[in-house]
Short mmCIF file of C-alpha atoms and ligand atoms in Angstrom, two decimals:
data_model
loop_
_atom_site.label_atom_id
_atom_site.label_comp_id
_atom_site.label_asym_id
_atom_site.label_seq_id
_atom_site.Cartn_x
_atom_site.Cartn_y
_atom_site.Cartn_z
CA MET A 1 70.81 145.03 -93.52
CA ASN A 2 73.14 145.39 -96.63
CA PRO A 3 75.44 142.69 -97.15
CA THR A 4 78.64 144.94 -97.33
CA THR A 5 77.73 146.05 -93.79
CA THR A 6 76.99 142.73 -92.53
CA LEU A 7 80.45 141.62 -93.75
CA ILE A 8 82.32 144.62 -92.13
CA HIS A 9 80.68 143.58 -88.99
CA SER A 10 81.12 139.79 -89.09
CA ILE A 11 84.46 140.41 -87.56
CA PRO A 12 83.48 140.66 -83.80
CA VAL A 13 85.34 142.91 -81.23
CA ASP A 14 88.13 141.26 -79.37
CA GLU A 15 86.40 140.38 -75.90
CA LEU A 16 89.61 140.59 -73.88
CA THR A 17 90.77 143.99 -74.90
CA GLY A 18 88.05 145.35 -77.26
CA ALA A 19 90.63 145.61 -80.28
CA ILE A 20 88.85 146.36 -83.36
CA SER A 21 90.99 144.37 -85.65
CA VAL A 22 91.01 140.88 -84.90
CA PRO A 23 94.15 139.85 -82.91
CA ILE A 24 96.68 137.15 -84.56
CA TYR A 25 96.85 134.14 -82.31
CA GLN A 26 100.35 133.21 -82.71
CA THR A 27 100.27 130.09 -80.66
CA SER A 28 100.51 125.89 -81.15
CA THR A 29 98.31 125.23 -77.73
CA PHE A 30 95.79 126.62 -75.53
CA VAL A 31 96.23 125.87 -71.53
CA GLN A 32 93.63 123.96 -70.02
CA GLU A 33 92.17 124.09 -67.01
CA ALA A 34 91.59 120.52 -66.42
CA PRO A 35 91.91 117.68 -69.32
CA GLY A 36 89.58 118.49 -71.79
CA VAL A 37 88.46 121.36 -70.17
CA ASN A 38 89.33 124.63 -72.24
CA LYS A 39 87.91 127.60 -73.71
CA GLY A 40 86.83 126.12 -76.94
CA TYR A 41 90.30 125.64 -78.18
CA ASP A 42 93.07 122.77 -77.25
CA TYR A 43 95.47 122.76 -80.43
CA ALA A 44 95.73 125.06 -82.90
CA ARG A 45 95.95 122.98 -86.11
CA SER A 46 92.09 121.64 -84.97
CA ASN A 47 91.31 125.30 -84.31
CA ASN A 48 92.51 128.52 -83.95
CA PRO A 49 90.62 131.77 -83.08
CA THR A 50 91.75 133.78 -85.88
CA ARG A 51 91.24 131.09 -88.34
CA ALA A 52 87.87 130.66 -86.69
CA VAL A 53 86.82 134.22 -87.83
CA LEU A 54 88.19 133.74 -91.11
CA GLU A 55 85.89 130.60 -91.52
CA ASN A 56 82.98 132.30 -90.07
CA MET A 57 82.84 135.06 -92.62
CA ILE A 58 83.41 132.94 -95.43
CA ALA A 59 80.42 130.76 -94.35
CA ARG A 60 78.24 133.71 -94.36
CA LEU A 61 79.44 135.33 -97.27
CA GLU A 62 78.74 132.19 -99.42
CA GLU A 63 75.69 131.46 -97.33
CA GLY A 64 76.61 128.14 -96.07
CA HIS A 65 76.86 126.10 -93.29
CA SER A 66 80.79 126.38 -92.39
CA GLY A 67 83.87 127.24 -93.66
CA TYR A 68 87.09 125.76 -93.68
CA ALA A 69 90.61 127.78 -94.50
CA PHE A 70 93.32 125.76 -95.90
CA ALA A 71 97.25 126.34 -96.89
CA SER A 72 96.24 126.72 -100.29
CA GLY A 73 93.56 126.68 -102.82
CA LEU A 74 95.22 123.47 -104.26
CA ALA A 75 95.10 121.93 -100.18
CA ALA A 76 91.42 122.95 -100.49
CA ILE A 77 91.06 121.26 -103.54
CA ASP A 78 93.12 118.06 -101.97
CA ALA A 79 90.91 118.12 -98.70
CA VAL A 80 87.63 118.14 -100.82
CA VAL A 81 88.61 115.27 -103.38
CA LYS A 82 89.63 113.13 -99.96
CA LEU A 83 85.67 113.10 -99.45
CA LEU A 84 86.10 110.21 -101.81
CA LYS A 85 87.59 106.66 -102.02
CA SER A 86 89.19 104.64 -104.88
CA GLY A 87 87.17 103.66 -107.41
CA ASP A 88 84.73 106.97 -107.26
CA GLU A 89 85.02 109.20 -110.25
CA ILE A 90 84.56 112.80 -110.72
CA VAL A 91 83.23 114.54 -113.93
CA ALA A 92 84.98 117.98 -114.21
CA VAL A 93 84.89 121.12 -116.06
CA ASP A 94 87.27 120.69 -119.49
CA ASP A 95 89.09 124.39 -119.08
CA ILE A 96 89.88 123.73 -115.60
CA TYR A 97 92.65 125.74 -113.62
CA GLY A 98 95.80 123.61 -114.81
CA GLY A 99 96.96 122.98 -111.09
CA ALA A 100 93.90 121.19 -110.42
CA PHE A 101 94.08 118.97 -113.48
CA ARG A 102 97.60 118.19 -112.05
CA GLN A 103 96.81 117.25 -109.04
CA PHE A 104 93.85 114.96 -110.65
CA ASP A 105 96.05 113.49 -112.93
CA LYS A 106 99.51 112.78 -111.36
CA ILE A 107 98.06 112.64 -107.65
CA TRP A 108 94.74 111.22 -107.31
CA LYS A 109 94.86 109.03 -110.51
CA LYS A 110 97.18 106.81 -109.02
CA PHE A 111 95.01 106.38 -105.81
CA GLY A 112 92.15 105.26 -108.25
CA ILE A 113 90.01 107.99 -108.63
CA LYS A 114 89.23 109.17 -112.34
CA VAL A 115 88.44 112.20 -113.85
CA THR A 116 86.60 112.92 -117.01
CA TYR A 117 86.61 116.43 -118.44
CA VAL A 118 83.78 117.51 -120.40
CA ASP A 119 82.39 121.39 -121.61
CA THR A 120 80.07 121.91 -118.90
CA THR A 121 78.70 124.50 -120.43
CA LYS A 122 76.31 121.62 -122.13
CA ILE A 123 74.68 120.13 -119.47
CA ILE A 124 74.14 117.00 -121.93
CA ASN A 125 77.83 116.14 -121.88
CA ILE A 126 77.50 115.80 -118.02
CA VAL A 127 74.79 113.53 -118.24
CA ASN A 128 76.83 111.45 -120.48
CA ALA A 129 79.72 111.31 -118.90
CA ILE A 130 78.54 110.24 -115.57
CA THR A 131 78.97 106.45 -114.73
CA ALA A 132 77.74 104.44 -111.78
CA ASN A 133 80.82 105.30 -110.13
CA THR A 134 80.38 109.15 -110.30
CA LYS A 135 80.44 110.55 -106.95
CA MET A 136 81.26 113.97 -107.77
CA ILE A 137 80.95 116.82 -110.53
CA TRP A 138 83.48 119.64 -110.27
CA ILE A 139 83.14 122.92 -112.16
CA GLU A 140 84.69 126.23 -112.56
CA SER A 141 82.16 129.31 -113.49
CA PRO A 142 83.26 131.16 -115.21
CA THR A 143 86.17 129.11 -116.21
CA ASN A 144 89.91 130.39 -116.16
CA PRO A 145 90.53 131.58 -118.89
CA THR A 146 87.98 131.12 -121.46
CA LEU A 147 85.21 132.44 -118.65
CA LYS A 148 83.03 129.95 -119.93
CA VAL A 149 79.72 130.32 -117.81
CA THR A 150 78.23 127.00 -116.75
CA ASP A 151 74.55 126.99 -115.11
CA ILE A 152 74.96 125.78 -111.66
CA ARG A 153 71.41 125.18 -111.05
CA ASP A 154 71.13 122.90 -114.07
CA VAL A 155 73.92 121.22 -112.87
CA ALA A 156 73.35 120.63 -109.59
CA SER A 157 69.84 118.93 -110.34
CA ILE A 158 71.68 116.54 -112.56
CA ALA A 159 73.96 116.02 -109.94
CA HIS A 160 71.81 115.32 -107.30
CA ALA A 161 69.16 113.04 -109.56
CA HIS A 162 72.66 110.96 -109.72
CA ASP A 163 73.56 110.76 -106.01
CA CYS A 164 76.64 113.26 -106.74
CA LEU A 165 78.14 116.35 -104.75
CA LEU A 166 78.38 119.73 -106.61
CA CYS A 167 81.70 121.42 -106.17
CA VAL A 168 82.18 124.75 -107.34
CA ASP A 169 85.51 126.35 -107.44
CA ASN A 170 84.41 130.08 -107.04
CA THR A 171 87.64 131.73 -107.19
CA LEU A 172 86.77 134.09 -110.56
CA ALA A 173 83.34 134.90 -109.36
CA THR A 174 83.51 135.62 -105.71
CA PRO A 175 80.46 135.26 -103.75
CA VAL A 176 79.59 139.16 -104.79
CA LEU A 177 78.86 138.27 -108.35
CA GLN A 178 77.70 134.57 -107.57
CA LYS A 179 76.67 132.40 -104.66
CA PRO A 180 76.97 128.68 -105.45
CA LEU A 181 75.18 126.92 -102.54
CA LEU A 182 72.18 129.48 -103.00
CA LEU A 183 72.16 127.69 -106.64
CA GLY A 184 72.07 124.48 -105.40
CA ALA A 185 75.55 123.52 -104.91
CA ASP A 186 77.00 121.24 -101.97
CA ILE A 187 80.47 122.50 -101.50
CA VAL A 188 82.10 126.14 -102.46
CA LEU A 189 85.64 126.31 -103.16
CA HIS A 190 88.26 129.31 -103.27
CA SER A 191 91.78 130.06 -104.18
CA ALA A 192 91.99 133.41 -101.84
CA THR A 193 94.84 134.03 -103.10
CA LYS A 194 93.14 135.61 -105.77
CA TYR A 195 90.19 138.19 -105.16
CA LEU A 196 89.39 137.13 -101.69
CA GLY A 197 92.99 138.12 -99.92
CA GLY A 198 92.71 140.61 -103.08
CA HIS A 199 96.63 142.08 -102.64
CA SER A 200 98.67 139.70 -104.10
CA ASP A 201 100.15 139.14 -101.08
CA LEU A 202 99.44 135.71 -99.99
CA ILE A 203 98.68 131.99 -100.65
CA ALA A 204 94.94 130.49 -98.90
CA GLY A 205 92.38 128.17 -99.77
CA LEU A 206 88.79 128.04 -98.62
CA VAL A 207 86.09 125.48 -98.57
CA VAL A 208 82.47 125.97 -97.56
CA VAL A 209 79.93 123.46 -97.38
CA LYS A 210 76.22 123.52 -96.87
CA ASP A 211 75.24 120.37 -95.16
CA PRO A 212 76.36 119.90 -91.02
CA LEU A 213 77.41 116.04 -92.13
CA LEU A 214 79.59 117.26 -94.77
CA ALA A 215 80.65 119.99 -92.59
CA GLU A 216 81.97 117.68 -90.30
CA HIS A 217 83.71 115.61 -92.78
CA ILE A 218 85.57 118.48 -94.16
CA LYS A 219 86.66 119.39 -90.56
CA PHE A 220 87.78 116.20 -89.86
CA ILE A 221 90.15 115.92 -93.23
CA GLN A 222 91.25 119.24 -92.41
CA ASN A 223 92.21 118.34 -88.83
CA ALA A 224 93.39 114.87 -89.82
CA CYS A 225 95.53 116.06 -92.87
CA GLY A 226 96.64 119.27 -91.55
CA ALA A 227 96.73 121.52 -94.37
CA ILE A 228 95.65 124.55 -92.65
CA LEU A 229 95.75 128.20 -93.48
CA SER A 230 98.38 130.01 -90.53
CA PRO A 231 97.09 133.18 -88.06
CA HIS A 232 99.00 135.25 -89.56
CA ASP A 233 97.66 134.51 -93.70
CA SER A 234 94.20 134.00 -91.64
CA TRP A 235 94.35 137.61 -90.63
CA LEU A 236 95.51 138.85 -94.10
CA VAL A 237 92.28 137.08 -95.81
CA ILE A 238 90.05 138.75 -93.54
CA ARG A 239 91.72 141.83 -94.18
CA GLY A 240 91.41 141.66 -97.71
CA MET A 241 87.97 140.43 -97.70
CA GLU A 242 86.82 143.33 -95.76
CA THR A 243 87.08 145.81 -99.22
CA LEU A 244 86.00 142.53 -101.17
CA PRO A 245 82.72 144.19 -102.44
CA LEU A 246 84.41 147.55 -103.07
CA ARG A 247 86.93 146.16 -104.97
CA MET A 248 84.89 143.64 -106.93
CA GLU A 249 82.61 146.74 -107.79
CA GLN A 250 85.93 148.36 -109.33
CA HIS A 251 87.58 145.44 -111.03
CA GLY A 252 84.22 144.69 -112.76
CA ARG A 253 83.68 148.74 -114.17
CA ASN A 254 87.65 148.71 -115.18
CA ALA A 255 87.03 145.31 -116.92
CA LYS A 256 84.07 145.95 -118.66
CA TYR A 257 85.65 149.34 -120.22
CA ILE A 258 88.50 147.48 -121.26
CA ALA A 259 86.52 144.79 -122.69
CA ASP A 260 83.91 147.09 -124.68
CA TYR A 261 87.42 148.60 -126.11
CA LEU A 262 88.93 145.78 -127.17
CA GLU A 263 85.74 144.34 -128.80
CA ASP A 264 86.37 145.87 -132.11
CA HIS A 265 90.16 146.08 -131.92
CA PRO A 266 91.71 145.20 -135.40
CA ALA A 267 94.58 143.34 -133.59
CA ILE A 268 91.67 140.96 -131.54
CA ASP A 269 90.51 138.01 -132.85
CA LYS A 270 88.46 136.52 -129.91
CA LEU A 271 87.58 138.24 -126.77
CA TYR A 272 86.47 136.72 -123.56
CA TYR A 273 84.49 138.44 -121.10
CA PRO A 274 81.59 136.75 -119.16
CA SER A 275 77.59 137.64 -118.84
CA ILE A 276 77.93 137.85 -115.30
CA GLY A 277 81.26 140.61 -115.09
CA GLY A 278 84.06 140.23 -113.09
CA GLY A 279 87.88 141.51 -113.23
CA ILE A 280 89.40 139.42 -116.18
CA VAL A 281 88.98 139.49 -119.95
CA SER A 282 90.97 137.21 -122.19
CA PHE A 283 91.60 137.22 -126.09
CA THR A 284 93.28 135.78 -128.56
CA LEU A 285 95.35 138.07 -131.48
CA LYS A 286 94.45 138.19 -134.99
CA GLU A 287 98.02 136.87 -135.62
CA ASP A 288 97.63 133.99 -134.24
CA THR A 289 100.80 132.58 -133.18
CA GLU A 290 102.60 132.10 -129.41
CA GLU A 291 105.10 134.69 -130.83
CA ALA A 292 102.89 137.51 -131.07
CA ALA A 293 100.93 136.86 -127.94
CA LYS A 294 104.49 136.76 -125.85
CA ARG A 295 105.29 139.99 -127.56
CA PHE A 296 102.00 141.72 -126.40
CA VAL A 297 102.58 139.91 -122.48
CA THR A 298 106.27 141.48 -122.17
CA SER A 299 105.48 145.18 -123.67
CA THR A 300 102.95 145.80 -121.32
CA LYS A 301 104.12 148.14 -118.34
CA LEU A 302 101.30 148.69 -116.13
CA PHE A 303 99.93 144.95 -116.53
CA LYS A 304 103.03 142.90 -115.13
CA LEU A 305 103.79 139.68 -116.45
CA ALA A 306 102.90 137.14 -114.09
CA GLU A 307 100.72 134.17 -112.86
CA SER A 308 97.57 134.80 -110.66
CA LEU A 309 94.79 136.76 -110.70
CA GLY A 310 92.77 139.33 -108.36
CA GLY A 311 95.02 141.57 -106.63
CA ILE A 312 94.46 145.48 -106.96
CA LYS A 313 97.64 145.62 -109.41
CA SER A 314 96.76 144.42 -113.16
CA LEU A 315 98.32 141.39 -114.47
CA CYS A 316 98.66 139.85 -117.70
CA CYS A 317 99.59 136.31 -118.40
CA HIS A 318 99.90 133.94 -121.56
CA PRO A 319 98.06 130.83 -120.02
CA ALA A 320 99.37 128.32 -122.69
CA SER A 321 102.97 128.69 -121.79
CA MET A 322 102.14 129.59 -117.77
CA THR A 323 99.34 128.77 -115.71
CA HIS A 324 97.75 126.03 -118.59
CA LYS A 325 101.18 124.54 -119.32
CA SER A 326 100.42 121.38 -117.33
CA ILE A 327 97.46 120.48 -119.73
CA PRO A 328 98.72 118.69 -122.63
CA ALA A 329 98.39 120.89 -125.75
CA ALA A 330 95.80 118.78 -127.43
CA GLN A 331 93.58 118.81 -124.60
CA ARG A 332 94.22 122.61 -124.10
CA GLN A 333 93.49 123.61 -127.54
CA ALA A 334 90.46 121.91 -127.74
CA ALA A 335 89.03 123.70 -124.27
CA GLY A 336 89.99 126.76 -125.92
CA VAL A 337 93.17 127.77 -124.63
CA SER A 338 94.90 128.58 -128.34
CA ASP A 339 98.51 129.66 -128.37
CA SER A 340 97.71 133.18 -129.02
CA LEU A 341 95.28 133.71 -125.86
CA VAL A 342 96.41 136.80 -123.44
CA ARG A 343 94.67 136.75 -120.03
CA LEU A 344 94.55 140.24 -118.15
CA SER A 345 93.76 140.23 -114.33
CA VAL A 346 92.28 144.05 -114.40
CA GLY A 347 93.48 145.58 -111.91
CA LEU A 348 92.25 149.12 -109.78
CA GLU A 349 94.47 151.33 -111.55
CA TYR A 350 92.59 154.09 -113.70
CA PHE A 351 91.40 153.02 -116.39
CA ASN A 352 92.53 155.21 -119.05
CA ASP A 353 95.99 154.61 -118.11
CA LEU A 354 95.60 150.78 -118.30
CA ILE A 355 93.93 151.20 -121.99
CA ALA A 356 97.02 153.37 -122.91
CA ASP A 357 99.35 150.72 -121.66
CA ILE A 358 97.34 147.87 -123.48
CA GLU A 359 97.51 150.16 -126.87
CA GLN A 360 101.20 150.60 -126.48
CA ALA A 361 101.42 146.87 -126.57
CA PHE A 362 99.81 146.38 -130.01
CA PRO A 363 102.13 146.52 -133.26
CA LYS A 364 102.37 149.84 -134.70
CA LYS A 365 99.96 149.58 -137.46
CA GLU A 366 97.04 148.69 -135.12
CA LYS A 367 97.08 151.83 -132.85
CA THR A 368 94.62 153.98 -134.59
CA ILE A 369 91.90 152.99 -132.51
CA PHE A 370 92.83 154.35 -129.09
CA GLN A 371 92.61 157.68 -130.55
CA GLN A 372 89.43 157.14 -131.93
CA HIS A 373 88.28 155.43 -128.73
CA GLN A 374 89.78 158.75 -126.08
CA LYS A 375 87.63 161.09 -128.63
CA ASN A 376 84.35 158.62 -128.27
CA SER A 377 84.68 157.86 -124.34
CA THR A 378 83.52 160.46 -121.95
CA GLY A 379 85.16 159.22 -119.18
CA GLN A 380 83.91 157.76 -115.70
C1 LIG B 1 94.72 130.02 -108.18
C2 LIG B 1 93.71 128.84 -108.66
C3 LIG B 1 93.57 127.57 -107.81
C4 LIG B 1 94.63 127.63 -106.68
O1 LIG B 1 94.84 128.05 -106.07
P1 LIG B 1 96.23 128.32 -105.09
O2 LIG B 1 95.88 128.94 -103.98
O3 LIG B 1 97.38 128.69 -106.34
O4 LIG B 1 96.95 126.91 -104.36
C5 LIG B 1 92.66 126.85 -107.82
N1 LIG B 1 91.20 127.28 -108.78
C6 LIG B 1 91.40 128.49 -109.06
C7 LIG B 1 90.39 128.80 -110.48
C8 LIG B 1 92.53 129.29 -109.17
O5 LIG B 1 92.62 130.36 -109.85
#
């Protein structure tokens, strides 16, 4: 069967009533027939039927053994790091999500877990950073916001040769574009706040693992530490994921169109759009100052200035002063997040409206290209 059909029908019809939508089981506990005799549910931190539907859905979509839903992407990251112990080390991608860096640097460091950051697009950098204590390799691919792509298959073989787990934050690509577990990763992680939820109306995190023993460990941590996703938010993520393939197709089409338009634009210095597609486009300006970038992001009208990405409405942001502010300036710039970098999360609006919005946000003298572009474009 086509994966979209499988996805849509992975949501079971409610056995009790025939409801075609998943019921929201808003309950803390489940009545037992006798001590320990129940219908598979005893306490809603451990297990909740609505959350279970979501967890099965993401496990299937990522083609893993089992999935786990957390209160946020950062709570999911927290749970994965808890697989390790004091003294263990992580080798992580340098252009990492700012919140992940903050958690590693401000929380995990004081518990004795050390993280080394390298440009993971070059495998040799990972090999050189691995020590006898390295237990996990942590990558995002593509990264955010400079959209660097790492070869997951290559990193997986290096990781396994050194007895390390490979965790891939697949938030930007989504399982529609990339399935890291099939490429050799052990753990896939999502901020479901972004494309999976897809409507900018919730905060959620998901973890999927391939190995049954690792699944038991994550399940134990999820229950023992308790950062679970609520039944209502689980329901919202399920609802979002039902249209994920459709939305990703349109995000990708719109973003590619905008990337093509920006490529030769006189106001643009560097353009970032990854080979695997997706809905994020980043660029630096010829006028390479923070002021110029800030002028741009406060001049767009359809692209709303906001943190986050992956929703149906287009967003723009200035990573250096927003999402990546918690990374020290030198380290941020070395990872390519320069002061004039702008990140667009391209939504599902009509593409010519988005291009017109970008165009009017550039300084006047650079506006002529728009008319040319409109003349050349046949539209879609
Ligand atoms: C947003 C994001 C996170 C954190 O997720 P939250 O749901 O905001 O806690 C982690 N990784 C990436 C790549 C993200 O974009």
